[in-house]
mmCIF file of C-alpha atoms in Angstrom:
data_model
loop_
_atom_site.group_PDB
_atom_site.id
_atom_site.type_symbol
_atom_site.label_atom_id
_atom_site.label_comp_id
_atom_site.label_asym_id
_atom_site.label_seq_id
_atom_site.Cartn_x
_atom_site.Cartn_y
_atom_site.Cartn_z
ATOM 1 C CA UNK M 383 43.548 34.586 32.877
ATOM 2 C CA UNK M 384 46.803 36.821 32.264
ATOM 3 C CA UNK M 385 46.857 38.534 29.025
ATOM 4 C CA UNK M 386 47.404 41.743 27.567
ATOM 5 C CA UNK M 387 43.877 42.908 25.522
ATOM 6 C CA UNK M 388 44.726 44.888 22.070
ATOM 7 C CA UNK M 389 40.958 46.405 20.384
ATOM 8 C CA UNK M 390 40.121 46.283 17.535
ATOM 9 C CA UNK M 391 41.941 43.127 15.640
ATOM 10 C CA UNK M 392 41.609 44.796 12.261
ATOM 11 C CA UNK M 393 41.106 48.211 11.571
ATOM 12 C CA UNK M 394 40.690 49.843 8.172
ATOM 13 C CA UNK M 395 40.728 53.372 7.883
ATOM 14 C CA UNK M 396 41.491 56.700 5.266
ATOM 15 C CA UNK M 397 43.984 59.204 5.971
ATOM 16 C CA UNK M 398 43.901 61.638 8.709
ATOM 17 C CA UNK M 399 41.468 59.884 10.150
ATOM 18 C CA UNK M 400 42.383 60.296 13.791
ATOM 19 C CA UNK M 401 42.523 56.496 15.688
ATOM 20 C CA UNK M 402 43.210 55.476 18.915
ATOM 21 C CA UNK M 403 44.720 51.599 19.319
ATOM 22 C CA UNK M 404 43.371 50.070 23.263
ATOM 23 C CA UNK M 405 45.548 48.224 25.088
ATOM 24 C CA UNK M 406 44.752 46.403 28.359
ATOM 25 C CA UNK M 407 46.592 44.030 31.264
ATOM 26 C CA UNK M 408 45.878 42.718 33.719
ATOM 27 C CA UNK M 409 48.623 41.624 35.572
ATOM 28 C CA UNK M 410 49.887 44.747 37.606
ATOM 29 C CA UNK M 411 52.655 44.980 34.842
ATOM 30 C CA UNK M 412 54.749 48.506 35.135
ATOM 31 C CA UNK M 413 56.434 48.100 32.028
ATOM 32 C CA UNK M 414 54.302 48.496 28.327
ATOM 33 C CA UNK M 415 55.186 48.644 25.043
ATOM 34 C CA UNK M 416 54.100 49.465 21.642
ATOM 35 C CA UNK M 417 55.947 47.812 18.086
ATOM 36 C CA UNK M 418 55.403 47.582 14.649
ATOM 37 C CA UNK M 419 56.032 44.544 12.265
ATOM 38 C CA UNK M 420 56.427 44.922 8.868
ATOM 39 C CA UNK M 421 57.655 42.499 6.299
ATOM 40 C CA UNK M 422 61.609 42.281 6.004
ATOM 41 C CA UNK M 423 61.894 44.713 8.849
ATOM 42 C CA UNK M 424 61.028 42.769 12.089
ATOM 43 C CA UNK M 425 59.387 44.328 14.871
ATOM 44 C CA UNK M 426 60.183 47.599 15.801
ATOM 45 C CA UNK M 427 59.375 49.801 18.832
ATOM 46 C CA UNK M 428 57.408 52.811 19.120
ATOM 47 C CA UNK M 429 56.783 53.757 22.686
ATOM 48 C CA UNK M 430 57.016 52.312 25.757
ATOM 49 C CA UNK M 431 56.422 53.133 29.233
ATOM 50 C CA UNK M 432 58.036 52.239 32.895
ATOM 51 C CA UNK M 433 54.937 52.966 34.795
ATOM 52 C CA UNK M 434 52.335 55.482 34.861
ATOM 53 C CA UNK M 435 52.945 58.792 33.514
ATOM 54 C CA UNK M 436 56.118 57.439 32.764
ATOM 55 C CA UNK M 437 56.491 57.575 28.828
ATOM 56 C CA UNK M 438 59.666 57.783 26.158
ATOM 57 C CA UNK M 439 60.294 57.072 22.180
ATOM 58 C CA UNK M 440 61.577 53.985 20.883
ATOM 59 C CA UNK M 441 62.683 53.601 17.290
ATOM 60 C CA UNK M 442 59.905 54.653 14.989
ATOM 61 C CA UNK M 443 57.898 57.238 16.947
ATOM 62 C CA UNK M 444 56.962 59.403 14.791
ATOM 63 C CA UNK M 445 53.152 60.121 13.594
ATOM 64 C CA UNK M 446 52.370 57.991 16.774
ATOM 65 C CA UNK M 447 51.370 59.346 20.825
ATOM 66 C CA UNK M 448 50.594 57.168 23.265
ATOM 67 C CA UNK M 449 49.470 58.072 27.156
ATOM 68 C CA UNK M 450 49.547 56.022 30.544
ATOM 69 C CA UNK M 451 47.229 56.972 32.843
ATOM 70 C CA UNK M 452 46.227 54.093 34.579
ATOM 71 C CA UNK M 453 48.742 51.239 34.816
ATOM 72 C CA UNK M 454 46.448 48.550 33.274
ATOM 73 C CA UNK M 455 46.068 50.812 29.636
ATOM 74 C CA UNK M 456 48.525 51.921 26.981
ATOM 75 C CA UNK M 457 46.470 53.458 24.282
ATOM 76 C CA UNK M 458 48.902 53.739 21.136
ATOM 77 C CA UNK M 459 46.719 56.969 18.910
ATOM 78 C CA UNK M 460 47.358 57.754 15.475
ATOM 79 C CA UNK M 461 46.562 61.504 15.288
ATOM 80 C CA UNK M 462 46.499 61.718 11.035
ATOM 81 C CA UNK M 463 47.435 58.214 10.221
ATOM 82 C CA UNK M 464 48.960 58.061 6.588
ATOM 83 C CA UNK M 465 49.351 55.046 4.075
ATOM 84 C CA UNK M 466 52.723 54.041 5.613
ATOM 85 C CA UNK M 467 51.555 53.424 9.174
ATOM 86 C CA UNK M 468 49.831 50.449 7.158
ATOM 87 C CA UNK M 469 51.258 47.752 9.394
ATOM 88 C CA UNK M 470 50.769 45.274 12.124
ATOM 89 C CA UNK M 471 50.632 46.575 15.781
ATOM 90 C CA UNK M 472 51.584 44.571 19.141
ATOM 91 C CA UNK M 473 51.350 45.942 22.526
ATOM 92 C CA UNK M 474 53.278 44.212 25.514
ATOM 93 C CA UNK M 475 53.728 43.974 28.770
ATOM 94 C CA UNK M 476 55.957 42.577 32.073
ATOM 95 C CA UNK M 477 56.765 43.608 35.589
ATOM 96 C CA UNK M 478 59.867 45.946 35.864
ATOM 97 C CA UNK M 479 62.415 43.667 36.236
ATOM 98 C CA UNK M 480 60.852 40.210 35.268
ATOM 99 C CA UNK M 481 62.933 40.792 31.546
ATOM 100 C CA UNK M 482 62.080 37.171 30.301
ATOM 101 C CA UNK M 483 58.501 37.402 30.871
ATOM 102 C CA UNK M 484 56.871 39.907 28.263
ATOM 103 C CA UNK M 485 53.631 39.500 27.511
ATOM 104 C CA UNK M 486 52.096 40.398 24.008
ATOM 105 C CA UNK M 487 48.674 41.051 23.151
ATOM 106 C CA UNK M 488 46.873 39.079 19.719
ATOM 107 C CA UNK M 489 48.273 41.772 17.520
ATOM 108 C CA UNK M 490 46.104 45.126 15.232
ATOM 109 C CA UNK M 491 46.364 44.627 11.594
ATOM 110 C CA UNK M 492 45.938 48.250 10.746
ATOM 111 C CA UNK M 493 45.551 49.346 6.995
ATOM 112 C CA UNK M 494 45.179 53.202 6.146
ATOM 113 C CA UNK M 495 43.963 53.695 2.617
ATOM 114 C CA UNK F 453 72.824 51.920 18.524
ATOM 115 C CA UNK F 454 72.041 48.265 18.562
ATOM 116 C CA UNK F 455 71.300 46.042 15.608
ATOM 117 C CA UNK F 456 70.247 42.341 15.424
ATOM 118 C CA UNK F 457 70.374 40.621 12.128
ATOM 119 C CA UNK F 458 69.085 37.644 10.599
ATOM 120 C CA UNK F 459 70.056 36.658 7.198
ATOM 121 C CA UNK F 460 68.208 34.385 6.857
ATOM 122 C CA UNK F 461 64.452 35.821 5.691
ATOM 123 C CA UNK F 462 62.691 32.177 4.838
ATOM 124 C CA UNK F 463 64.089 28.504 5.323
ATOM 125 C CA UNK F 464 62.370 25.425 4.178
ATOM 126 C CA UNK F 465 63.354 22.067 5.519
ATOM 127 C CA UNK F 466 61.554 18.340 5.937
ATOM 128 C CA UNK F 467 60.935 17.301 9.047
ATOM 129 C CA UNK F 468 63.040 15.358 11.208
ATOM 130 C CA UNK F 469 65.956 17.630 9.581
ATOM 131 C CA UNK F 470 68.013 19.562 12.317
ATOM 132 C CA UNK F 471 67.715 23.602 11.511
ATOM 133 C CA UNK F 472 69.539 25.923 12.726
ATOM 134 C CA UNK F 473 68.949 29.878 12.409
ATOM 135 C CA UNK F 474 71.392 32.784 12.749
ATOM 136 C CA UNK F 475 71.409 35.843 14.548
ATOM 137 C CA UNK F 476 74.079 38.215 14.549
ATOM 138 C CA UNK F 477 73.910 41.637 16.895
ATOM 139 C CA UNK F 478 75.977 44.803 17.072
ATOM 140 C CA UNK F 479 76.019 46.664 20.691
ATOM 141 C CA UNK F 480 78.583 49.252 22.271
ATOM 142 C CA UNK F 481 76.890 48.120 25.657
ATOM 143 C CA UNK F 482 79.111 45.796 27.505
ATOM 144 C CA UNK F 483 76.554 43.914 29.107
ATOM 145 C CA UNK F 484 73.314 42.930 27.516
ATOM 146 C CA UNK F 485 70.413 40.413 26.915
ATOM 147 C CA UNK F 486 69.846 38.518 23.820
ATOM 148 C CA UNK F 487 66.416 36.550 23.379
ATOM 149 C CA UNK F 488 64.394 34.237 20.937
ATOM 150 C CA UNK F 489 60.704 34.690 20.318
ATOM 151 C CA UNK F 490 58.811 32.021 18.386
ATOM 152 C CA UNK F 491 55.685 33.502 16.416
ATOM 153 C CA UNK F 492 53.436 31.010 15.132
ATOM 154 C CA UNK F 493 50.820 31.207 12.140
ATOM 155 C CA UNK F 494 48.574 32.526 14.530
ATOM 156 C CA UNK F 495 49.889 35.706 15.179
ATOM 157 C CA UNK F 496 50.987 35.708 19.218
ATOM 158 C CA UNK F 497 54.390 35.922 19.789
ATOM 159 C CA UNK F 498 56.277 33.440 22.318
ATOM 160 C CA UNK F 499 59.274 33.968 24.585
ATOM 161 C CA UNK F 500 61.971 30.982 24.262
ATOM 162 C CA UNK F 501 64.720 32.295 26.029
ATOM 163 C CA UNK F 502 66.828 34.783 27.681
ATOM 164 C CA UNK F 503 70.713 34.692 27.744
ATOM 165 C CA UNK F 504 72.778 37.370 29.611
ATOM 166 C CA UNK F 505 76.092 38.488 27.666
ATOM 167 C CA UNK F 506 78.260 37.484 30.879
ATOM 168 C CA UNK F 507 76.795 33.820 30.513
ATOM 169 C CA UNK F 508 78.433 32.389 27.356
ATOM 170 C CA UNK F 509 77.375 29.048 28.504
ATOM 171 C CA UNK F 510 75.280 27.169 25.851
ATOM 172 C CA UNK F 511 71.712 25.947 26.831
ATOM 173 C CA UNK F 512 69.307 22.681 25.883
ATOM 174 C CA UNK F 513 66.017 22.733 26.120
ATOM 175 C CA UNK F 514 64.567 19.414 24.173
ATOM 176 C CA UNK F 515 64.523 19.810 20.905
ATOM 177 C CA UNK F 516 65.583 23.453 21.189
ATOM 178 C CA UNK F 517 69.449 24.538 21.570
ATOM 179 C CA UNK F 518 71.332 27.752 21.684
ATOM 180 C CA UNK F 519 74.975 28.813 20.970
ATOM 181 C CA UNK F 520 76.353 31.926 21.860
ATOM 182 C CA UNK F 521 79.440 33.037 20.953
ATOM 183 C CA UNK F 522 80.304 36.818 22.245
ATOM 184 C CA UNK F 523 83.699 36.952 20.014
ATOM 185 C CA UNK F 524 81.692 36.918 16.993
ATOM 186 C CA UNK F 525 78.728 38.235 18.393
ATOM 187 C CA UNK F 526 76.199 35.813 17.366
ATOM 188 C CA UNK F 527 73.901 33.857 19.049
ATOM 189 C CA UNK F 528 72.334 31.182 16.820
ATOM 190 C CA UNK F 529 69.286 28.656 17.693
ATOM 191 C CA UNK F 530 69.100 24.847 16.269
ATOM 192 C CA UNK F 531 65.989 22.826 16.568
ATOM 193 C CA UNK F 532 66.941 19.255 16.189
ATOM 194 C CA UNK F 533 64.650 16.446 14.831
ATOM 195 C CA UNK F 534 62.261 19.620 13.535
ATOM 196 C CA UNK F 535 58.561 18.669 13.424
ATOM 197 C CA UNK F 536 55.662 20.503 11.599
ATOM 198 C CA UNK F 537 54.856 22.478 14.680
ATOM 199 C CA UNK F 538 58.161 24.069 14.792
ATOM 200 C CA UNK F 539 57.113 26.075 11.796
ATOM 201 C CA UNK F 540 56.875 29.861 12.962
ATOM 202 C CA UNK F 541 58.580 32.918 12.440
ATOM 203 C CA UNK F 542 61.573 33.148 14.298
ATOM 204 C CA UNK F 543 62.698 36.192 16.181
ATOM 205 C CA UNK F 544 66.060 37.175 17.556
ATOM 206 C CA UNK F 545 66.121 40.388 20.208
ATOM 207 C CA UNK F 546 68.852 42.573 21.803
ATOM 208 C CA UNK F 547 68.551 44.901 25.132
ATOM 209 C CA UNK F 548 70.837 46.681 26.732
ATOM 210 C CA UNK F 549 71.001 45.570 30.682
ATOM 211 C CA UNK F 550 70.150 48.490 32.259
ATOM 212 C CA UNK F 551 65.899 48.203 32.572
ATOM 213 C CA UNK F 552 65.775 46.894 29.330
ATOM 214 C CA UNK F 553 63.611 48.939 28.144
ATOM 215 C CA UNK F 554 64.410 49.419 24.720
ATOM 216 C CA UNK F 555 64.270 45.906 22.428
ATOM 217 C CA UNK F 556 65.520 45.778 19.153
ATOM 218 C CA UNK F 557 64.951 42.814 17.103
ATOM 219 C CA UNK F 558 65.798 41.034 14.014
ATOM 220 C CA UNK F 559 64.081 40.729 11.115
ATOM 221 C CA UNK F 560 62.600 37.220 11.462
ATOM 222 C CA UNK F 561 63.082 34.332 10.107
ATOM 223 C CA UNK F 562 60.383 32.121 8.691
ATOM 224 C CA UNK F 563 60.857 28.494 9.011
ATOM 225 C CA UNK F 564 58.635 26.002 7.281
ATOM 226 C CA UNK F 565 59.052 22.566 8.232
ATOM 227 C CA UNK F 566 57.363 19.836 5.341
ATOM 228 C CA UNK F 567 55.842 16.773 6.110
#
């Protein structure tokens, strides 16, 4: 079955407490993504990546790294997280140029105490 | 820089109504994509549809129908006949054409549909 694999669903955790978000597909896709959702905000991106070792910013990068070096993972890792990282995670996925199908994993409820 | 909003943060209806939620965007790119995700209560989110900002035709899909209008940037989706399953969070999302890498989207919208 297709699908893009985000571990662990919920993660609690103190500050500075270094974390690392998995992220997993299967489906060959160049393209991954990392986003945010927060209440009254939307979704909002973080990092993405065009294929591997292929990596830039998106909108709210900071306090965030991510690395791609195999094309099936797209670990998103929190170095010190902080209180305000607090926040639903979603990694995604597609082919290159396939811009209608992206593919989203089940989502990381992350809370940082 | 690119902005999608949605004024709309929470709308309530009965079912059977006809609903129809806004989305407004803000791009210096001349050519662009605008899409609608559907996010239901548990958690995934869905892809609904993709218009490109040359194609100002408006599109059907069942239930489901789209209108975009480029001279006042806004590209709005009405479910007609809404049913319970319809409720969600709705989201509206702007790239630029160009690898669409970067998405920006809205800030939701949730609809509740009532038995």
């Amino acid at each position: 079955e297709a699908q893009v694999t985000q571990n662990p669903r919920y993660l609690i955790t103190v500050t500075g407490k270094k974390l690392t978000v998995t992220c997993s597909q299967n489906m060959n896709h160049e393209y991954m993504s990392w986003y945010r959702q927060d209440p009254g905000l939307g979704l909002r991106q973080i990092y993405y990546s065009m294929n591997v070792e292929v990596t830039d910013k998106g909108d709210v990068p900071e306090g965030y790294k991510v690395s791609r070096k195999e094309k099936r993972n797209f670990p998103l890792i929190l170095e010190s997280p902080s209180p305000n990282q607090t926040s639903l995670y979603f990694c995604a996925s597609r082919k290159h140029r396939d811009l209608e199908k992206l593919f989203f994993g089940s989502g990381t409820q992350l809370s940082v105490l | 820089a690119q902005k999608v909003t949605q004024a709309q943060t929470e709308i309530s209806v009965v079912e059977k109504e006809d609903v129809t939620l806004d989305c407004v965007y803000e791009t210096r790119d001349t050519t662009y994509y605008l899409f609608w995700y559907k996010q239901p209560p548990s958690g995934e989110l869905v892809f609904l549809i993709r218009r490109n900002s040359f194609d100002e035709q408006n599109e059907i899909s069942g239930r489901y129908s789209w209108n975009f209008q480029k001279s006042t940037s806004s590209f709005n989706f009405t479910i007609t006949a809404s049913q319970v399953v319809d409720s969600a969070v709705y989201f509206c999302a702007l790239s630029g054409f160009q690898g669409a890498q970067k998405l920006v989207f809205g800030q939701g919208t949730r609809l509740t549909i009532n038995p």
